[in-house]
Coordinates of C-alpha atoms in Angstrom, one line a residue:
X1 CA -51.9 -67.5 207.0
X2 CA -55.2 -66.1 207.6
X3 CA -58.0 -68.5 207.1
X4 CA -59.4 -67.2 204.1
X5 CA -55.9 -67.8 203.1
X6 CA -55.9 -70.8 204.1
X7 CA -59.4 -72.2 202.7
X8 CA -58.7 -70.6 199.0
X9 CA -55.3 -72.5 199.2
X10 CA -57.4 -75.9 200.3
X11 CA -59.6 -74.8 198.1
X12 CA -57.5 -74.4 195.1
X13 CA -55.7 -78.2 195.8
X14 CA -59.2 -80.3 196.2
X15 CA -60.2 -78.3 192.6
X16 CA -56.8 -79.6 190.9
X17 CA -57.4 -83.5 192.6
X18 CA -60.8 -83.4 190.7
X19 CA -59.6 -81.8 187.7
X20 CA -56.8 -84.5 187.2
X21 CA -59.0 -87.0 188.1
X22 CA -61.7 -86.2 185.7
X23 CA -59.1 -85.5 182.9
X24 CA -57.9 -90.1 183.6
X25 CA -61.7 -90.2 183.4
X26 CA -62.5 -88.5 180.7
X27 CA -59.2 -90.2 178.5
X28 CA -60.6 -93.3 178.6
X29 CA -63.8 -92.6 178.1
X30 CA -63.4 -90.7 175.4
X31 CA -61.3 -93.7 173.9
X32 CA -64.2 -96.0 175.0
X33 CA -66.8 -94.4 172.5
X34 CA -64.0 -94.4 169.3
X35 CA -63.2 -98.3 170.6
X36 CA -66.2 -99.3 170.0
X37 CA -67.5 -97.5 166.9
X38 CA -64.1 -98.3 164.9
X39 CA -64.8 -102.4 166.1
X40 CA -68.4 -103.0 165.4
X41 CA -67.9 -100.5 162.4
X42 CA -65.5 -103.0 160.8
X43 CA -67.7 -105.7 161.8
X44 CA -70.2 -104.4 159.3
X45 CA -72.9 -102.9 161.9
X46 CA -74.7 -100.2 159.7
X47 CA -74.8 -96.4 160.9
X48 CA -78.2 -96.8 163.0
X49 CA -77.2 -100.0 164.5
X50 CA -73.9 -98.3 165.7
X51 CA -76.3 -94.7 166.4
X52 CA -78.5 -97.5 169.1
X53 CA -74.9 -98.5 170.4
X54 CA -74.6 -95.3 172.0
X55 CA -78.1 -95.0 172.8
X56 CA -78.1 -96.5 176.4
X57 CA -75.3 -94.5 177.4
X58 CA -77.4 -91.5 176.7
X59 CA -80.4 -91.9 178.2
X60 CA -79.3 -93.4 180.8
X61 CA -77.4 -90.3 181.8
X62 CA -80.5 -88.9 182.2
X63 CA -81.0 -90.1 185.1
X64 CA -77.8 -90.7 186.5
X65 CA -77.3 -86.9 186.4
X66 CA -80.5 -86.3 188.4
X67 CA -79.2 -89.0 191.2
X68 CA -76.2 -88.3 191.1
X69 CA -77.2 -84.2 192.2
X70 CA -79.1 -85.6 194.9
X71 CA -76.2 -89.1 196.2
X72 CA -73.4 -86.4 195.8
X73 CA -75.8 -83.7 198.2
X74 CA -76.4 -86.6 200.1
X75 CA -73.1 -88.0 200.7
X76 CA -70.7 -86.2 199.3
X77 CA -68.7 -85.2 196.6
X78 CA -65.7 -87.3 196.7
X79 CA -67.9 -90.5 197.1
X80 CA -70.1 -89.6 194.4
X81 CA -66.5 -89.3 191.9
X82 CA -65.3 -92.6 193.5
X83 CA -68.6 -94.2 192.6
X84 CA -68.4 -92.8 189.1
X85 CA -64.9 -94.1 188.2
X86 CA -65.9 -97.8 190.2
X87 CA -68.6 -97.9 187.7
X88 CA -67.1 -97.1 184.6
X89 CA -64.0 -99.9 185.4
X90 CA -67.0 -102.3 186.2
X91 CA -68.4 -100.9 181.8
X92 CA -65.1 -101.7 180.8
X93 CA -65.0 -105.5 182.5
X94 CA -68.8 -106.3 181.2
X95 CA -68.1 -104.7 177.7
X96 CA -64.8 -107.1 177.7
X97 CA -66.8 -110.4 177.9
X98 CA -68.3 -109.8 174.8
X99 CA -67.2 -112.9 172.6
X100 CA -66.9 -112.9 168.8
X101 CA -68.6 -116.0 169.2
X102 CA -72.0 -114.4 169.8
X103 CA -74.6 -113.4 167.5
X104 CA -75.5 -110.4 166.2
X105 CA -78.5 -109.7 168.5
X106 CA -76.5 -111.2 171.9
X107 CA -74.1 -108.8 171.2
X108 CA -75.7 -105.5 170.6
X109 CA -77.9 -106.2 173.4
X110 CA -74.8 -106.5 175.9
X111 CA -73.0 -103.8 174.2
X112 CA -75.9 -101.3 174.9
X113 CA -76.2 -102.5 178.1
X114 CA -72.2 -101.6 179.2
X115 CA -72.5 -99.0 177.6
X116 CA -75.6 -97.6 179.8
X117 CA -73.4 -98.4 182.7
X118 CA -70.4 -96.5 181.3
X119 CA -73.5 -93.6 180.5
X120 CA -74.3 -93.6 184.2
X121 CA -70.9 -93.9 185.8
X122 CA -70.0 -90.5 182.8
X123 CA -72.6 -88.5 184.1
X124 CA -72.0 -89.4 188.0
X125 CA -68.9 -88.4 187.5
X126 CA -69.2 -85.5 185.5
X127 CA -71.4 -84.0 188.0
X128 CA -69.9 -84.2 191.2
X129 CA -66.7 -83.2 188.9
X130 CA -68.0 -79.5 188.4
X131 CA -70.2 -79.3 191.6
X132 CA -67.0 -79.3 193.3
X133 CA -66.1 -76.3 191.5
X134 CA -68.7 -74.3 192.8
X135 CA -67.8 -75.6 196.3
X136 CA -64.4 -74.9 195.5
X137 CA -64.2 -71.7 193.5
X138 CA -66.2 -70.6 196.8
X139 CA -67.7 -66.6 195.4
X140 CA -65.6 -65.1 193.4
X141 CA -67.5 -64.6 189.7
X142 CA -64.2 -64.4 188.0
X143 CA -62.5 -67.0 189.7
X144 CA -65.2 -69.1 189.0
X145 CA -65.7 -68.6 184.9
X146 CA -62.2 -69.3 185.1
X147 CA -62.3 -72.6 186.5
X148 CA -64.6 -74.2 185.0
X149 CA -63.6 -72.5 181.8
X150 CA -60.1 -74.8 182.0
X151 CA -62.3 -77.2 183.2
X152 CA -64.3 -78.2 180.7
X153 CA -62.5 -77.3 178.4
X154 CA -59.3 -79.5 179.3
X155 CA -62.2 -82.1 179.4
X156 CA -62.2 -81.6 176.7
X157 CA -59.2 -82.1 175.2
X158 CA -58.4 -85.2 177.2
X159 CA -61.5 -86.3 175.3
X160 CA -60.0 -85.4 171.3
X161 CA -56.5 -87.2 173.0
X162 CA -59.3 -89.8 174.3
X163 CA -60.5 -90.4 170.7
X164 CA -56.3 -91.1 169.4
X165 CA -55.8 -93.6 172.1
X166 CA -59.0 -95.8 171.8
X167 CA -57.6 -96.1 168.1
X168 CA -53.7 -96.7 169.2
X169 CA -55.4 -99.0 171.7
X170 CA -57.4 -101.1 169.5
X171 CA -54.6 -101.0 167.4
X172 CA -51.8 -102.8 169.5
X173 CA -53.8 -104.3 172.0
X174 CA -56.9 -105.3 170.5
X175 CA -60.5 -104.5 171.5
X176 CA -60.0 -106.7 174.9
X177 CA -57.3 -106.1 175.9
X178 CA -57.3 -101.7 175.6
X179 CA -60.5 -102.3 178.0
X180 CA -58.8 -104.1 180.5
X181 CA -55.7 -101.7 180.2
X182 CA -57.7 -98.5 180.7
X183 CA -59.5 -100.4 183.4
X184 CA -56.1 -100.4 184.9
X185 CA -55.6 -97.2 184.6
X186 CA -58.9 -96.3 186.1
X187 CA -58.0 -98.2 189.5
X188 CA -55.4 -96.2 190.3
X189 CA -57.1 -92.7 189.5
X190 CA -59.8 -94.5 192.4
X191 CA -56.6 -94.7 194.3
X192 CA -55.9 -91.5 194.3
X193 CA -59.3 -89.8 195.1
X194 CA -59.2 -91.7 197.8
X195 CA -56.6 -91.5 199.3
X196 CA -56.6 -87.2 198.1
X197 CA -60.0 -85.8 198.7
X198 CA -62.3 -85.5 201.6
X199 CA -64.8 -87.9 201.7
X200 CA -67.6 -86.0 203.2
X201 CA -66.5 -82.5 200.9
X202 CA -70.0 -81.5 199.1
X203 CA -72.1 -82.6 201.6
X204 CA -75.5 -81.1 202.3
X205 CA -78.9 -81.3 203.1
X206 CA -80.4 -82.5 200.4
X207 CA -83.7 -82.5 198.7
X208 CA -86.3 -84.2 200.2
X209 CA -89.1 -85.0 197.5
X210 CA -89.2 -84.9 194.2
X211 CA -90.7 -81.5 193.8
X212 CA -88.2 -79.9 196.3
X213 CA -85.5 -81.8 193.1
X214 CA -86.9 -80.1 190.6
X215 CA -88.1 -76.6 191.6
X216 CA -85.2 -74.4 190.2
X217 CA -85.2 -71.4 189.5
X218 CA -86.1 -69.5 186.7
X219 CA -82.4 -68.9 185.2
X220 CA -81.2 -73.1 185.4
X221 CA -84.3 -74.5 183.5
X222 CA -83.8 -72.3 181.0
X223 CA -80.4 -72.4 180.7
X224 CA -81.4 -76.8 181.5
X225 CA -83.4 -76.3 177.7
X226 CA -81.4 -74.0 175.3
X227 CA -78.9 -77.5 176.8
X228 CA -80.9 -80.2 175.6
X229 CA -80.9 -77.9 171.7
X230 CA -77.7 -77.2 171.5
X231 CA -75.6 -80.3 172.4
X232 CA -78.1 -82.3 170.1
X233 CA -77.1 -79.7 167.3
X234 CA -73.8 -82.0 167.6
X235 CA -74.3 -84.6 168.0
X236 CA -76.7 -85.0 165.7
X237 CA -73.4 -84.2 163.1
X238 CA -71.4 -85.7 165.3
X239 CA -71.9 -89.0 166.6
X240 CA -72.7 -91.1 162.9
X241 CA -73.5 -88.8 160.3
X242 CA -70.1 -87.2 159.6
X243 CA -68.5 -89.8 160.2
X244 CA -69.8 -92.1 157.8
X245 CA -69.5 -89.3 155.3
X246 CA -65.7 -88.6 155.4
X247 CA -65.5 -92.4 155.2
X248 CA -67.5 -93.1 152.5
X249 CA -65.9 -90.3 150.7
X250 CA -62.4 -92.3 150.9
X251 CA -61.6 -90.7 154.2
X252 CA -59.7 -93.9 156.0
X253 CA -60.2 -95.0 159.4
X254 CA -57.5 -93.7 160.6
X255 CA -58.1 -89.6 158.6
X256 CA -61.9 -89.8 160.3
X257 CA -60.7 -90.3 164.1
X258 CA -57.9 -88.1 163.6
X259 CA -60.2 -85.4 162.3
X260 CA -62.5 -85.8 165.1
X261 CA -59.6 -86.2 167.6
X262 CA -58.2 -83.2 166.6
X263 CA -61.6 -81.5 166.5
X264 CA -62.3 -82.0 170.1
X265 CA -58.9 -81.3 171.3
X266 CA -59.2 -77.7 169.7
X267 CA -62.4 -77.6 170.7
X268 CA -61.2 -77.7 174.1
X269 CA -58.7 -75.2 173.6
X270 CA -61.0 -72.9 172.3
X271 CA -63.1 -73.2 175.8
X272 CA -60.8 -72.9 178.5
X273 CA -60.0 -69.4 176.4
X274 CA -63.2 -68.5 176.3
X275 CA -62.9 -66.1 179.5
X276 CA -60.8 -63.9 177.1
X277 CA -63.3 -64.0 174.9
X278 CA -66.4 -63.0 176.6
X279 CA -67.1 -59.6 178.5
X280 CA -67.3 -60.0 182.0
X281 CA -69.2 -57.9 184.5
X282 CA -69.1 -57.6 188.5
X283 CA -72.7 -59.2 188.7
X284 CA -71.1 -62.2 186.5
X285 CA -74.1 -61.6 184.7
X286 CA -75.1 -58.7 183.0
X287 CA -72.9 -58.8 180.7
X288 CA -72.1 -62.9 180.2
X289 CA -76.2 -63.6 180.0
X290 CA -76.2 -61.0 176.8
X291 CA -73.3 -62.6 175.3
X292 CA -75.3 -66.0 176.1
X293 CA -77.6 -64.6 173.0
X294 CA -75.5 -63.3 170.7
X295 CA -72.8 -66.9 170.6
X296 CA -76.0 -68.7 170.1
X297 CA -77.4 -66.8 167.3
X298 CA -73.9 -67.0 165.8
X299 CA -73.3 -70.3 166.0
X300 CA -77.8 -71.3 164.9
X301 CA -76.2 -69.8 161.3
X302 CA -73.3 -72.1 160.4
X303 CA -74.5 -76.1 160.2
X304 CA -78.2 -73.8 158.0
X305 CA -75.6 -72.7 155.7
X306 CA -73.3 -75.4 155.7
X307 CA -76.8 -77.3 154.7
X308 CA -77.4 -75.1 151.8
X309 CA -74.3 -75.8 150.0
X310 CA -74.1 -79.1 150.2
X311 CA -78.1 -79.1 148.5
X312 CA -76.8 -76.9 146.4
X313 CA -73.9 -79.2 145.2
X314 CA -71.4 -77.7 145.9
X315 CA -67.6 -79.8 144.7
X316 CA -65.7 -81.2 147.3
X317 CA -68.0 -81.4 150.2
X318 CA -65.4 -83.6 152.2
X319 CA -63.5 -80.7 152.9
X320 CA -65.6 -77.6 152.5
X321 CA -67.6 -79.3 155.4
X322 CA -64.8 -79.9 157.7
X323 CA -63.8 -76.5 157.1
X324 CA -67.0 -75.1 158.4
X325 CA -67.2 -77.5 161.1
X326 CA -64.3 -75.9 162.7
X327 CA -66.1 -73.0 162.2
X328 CA -69.0 -74.1 164.3
X329 CA -66.3 -76.0 166.8
X330 CA -65.5 -72.8 168.1
X331 CA -68.5 -70.8 168.4
X332 CA -69.9 -74.3 170.1
X333 CA -66.9 -74.1 172.0
X334 CA -67.4 -70.3 173.8
X335 CA -71.1 -71.7 173.7
X336 CA -70.9 -74.4 175.9
X337 CA -68.2 -72.7 178.1
X338 CA -70.9 -69.3 178.5
X339 CA -73.3 -71.8 179.1
X340 CA -71.3 -74.3 181.5
X341 CA -70.2 -71.2 183.4
X342 CA -73.8 -69.4 183.6
X343 CA -75.6 -73.2 185.5
X344 CA -72.8 -72.2 188.9
X345 CA -73.8 -68.8 188.6
X346 CA -77.2 -69.3 188.7
X347 CA -76.6 -72.5 191.3
X348 CA -77.5 -72.2 194.9
X349 CA -74.2 -72.7 196.9
X350 CA -75.8 -75.4 199.0
X351 CA -77.5 -78.0 196.6
X352 CA -75.4 -76.6 193.4
X353 CA -74.9 -80.4 192.8
X354 CA -78.5 -81.1 192.9
X355 CA -78.6 -77.8 190.7
X356 CA -75.6 -79.1 188.3
X357 CA -77.7 -83.1 188.5
X358 CA -80.5 -81.6 186.5
X359 CA -79.1 -79.5 184.0
X360 CA -76.5 -82.0 182.7
X361 CA -80.0 -83.9 182.8
X362 CA -80.6 -82.2 180.2
X363 CA -77.2 -81.8 178.4
X364 CA -78.1 -86.0 178.4
X365 CA -81.1 -86.0 176.8
X366 CA -79.9 -83.7 174.1
X367 CA -77.1 -86.1 173.4
X368 CA -79.6 -88.8 173.4
X369 CA -81.3 -87.0 170.7
X370 CA -78.8 -85.9 168.8
X371 CA -77.4 -89.6 168.2
X372 CA -81.2 -91.2 167.3
X373 CA -81.5 -88.7 164.7
X374 CA -77.8 -88.1 164.1
X375 CA -78.7 -92.4 162.5
X376 CA -82.0 -91.3 161.1
X377 CA -81.5 -88.2 159.5
X378 CA -78.8 -89.6 158.0
X379 CA -79.9 -92.3 156.4
X380 CA -83.2 -90.1 154.8
X381 CA -81.3 -87.1 153.2
X382 CA -77.5 -88.0 154.1
X383 CA -75.4 -85.7 156.2
X384 CA -77.3 -82.2 154.4
X385 CA -80.2 -83.6 156.6
X386 CA -78.4 -83.7 160.1
X387 CA -76.7 -79.9 159.3
X388 CA -79.6 -78.8 158.4
X389 CA -81.8 -81.0 161.6
X390 CA -78.5 -79.0 163.9
X391 CA -79.6 -75.2 162.4
X392 CA -82.8 -76.1 163.3
X393 CA -82.0 -76.7 167.1
X394 CA -79.5 -74.4 167.9
X395 CA -82.5 -71.9 166.6
X396 CA -84.4 -73.2 169.3
X397 CA -81.7 -73.3 171.8
X398 CA -81.0 -69.4 171.0
X399 CA -84.8 -68.8 171.3
X400 CA -84.3 -69.9 175.1
X401 CA -81.0 -68.0 175.5
X402 CA -83.9 -65.2 175.0
X403 CA -85.3 -65.3 178.3
X404 CA -82.8 -65.8 180.6
X405 CA -82.6 -63.9 184.0
X406 CA -79.7 -61.0 183.5
X407 CA -79.6 -61.1 187.2
X408 CA -79.3 -63.1 190.7
X409 CA -83.1 -64.5 191.8
X410 CA -82.7 -66.7 195.1
X411 CA -80.1 -65.8 197.6
X412 CA -76.9 -67.9 196.9
X413 CA -74.5 -65.3 194.8
X414 CA -72.1 -66.5 192.0

């Protein structure tokens, strides 16, 4: 076997290991969201309080992505993946300590802190995992797009399955038992990572100053700005607005959780197939950047149209809104896949983890803003306000994509 073939085989092996590890992490992370949402809604918490429970989870991810990218470059991607898994296990154990005998203030504070730890874990793990794709795929843009799309799409499908798992575990084992079971499962995943991946994989010379760390190229800066509004536009209706609206419209917990799970699984499946829906170019950018612009504009029209329909009082909003949001899911999945590919295409090979960390810090900032607005806008104007907010955010996202460069501006190529 030639050295090139051996390197490709080794890269594929590591890609598979990282993907399987992240599947295990994402399955439990999706279950955690449903556990917390359903358990505390059942205890009588308001929509805004439910949103507040997730705020530190998202806010912590902003710093975790930035620092995690630097640490993965400094100490190796595999080591940071292991640290992310250990941190998630710690978060589960802390969350399981919540007692029904505690007062509401103490319970909320404890859950917010434990969720913050889980938010750090998620983004450390995600930054390390997605950086590994850049490393294992090499310099082939076609393979990079396929691997990114499959990784991201399958990850989101696992998150959807996690929604089902969370509801099932809550029903079968209760809140504390479910968290212990998930911590045990992640310990097994952690053992597999430690035993299977080279600990120094992806280790390189890290940035020596904050100025160097934040000195990203134009493509990554613009994509990061677009990502803030792309994911804010999803979470502004997804996290609190839609579940509360559907439940208030007569849907059961099972129906609400089932729809969110199926939406997420379908979204993941579309993401994985995105390479077949987007025209490719030899340089990896000249066709993909225009595609990002076109798909962003199409996506912005969907929540705007749904907001106008609900404002007009169209009957059975609990039916046509979920259908419309399935269309949103298809367009959103392709947008997300194209963006996830482009950040790795723009990223330099030597410090890919830092570039990815910076980009996903913006992703976390968008989710944070979306979650906060979801509770505020729903309390102010119901689901109509949430959908209008999503349309406005996506319009800004589209404006940023108009400025994306369509060719490489640094030595690293996709």
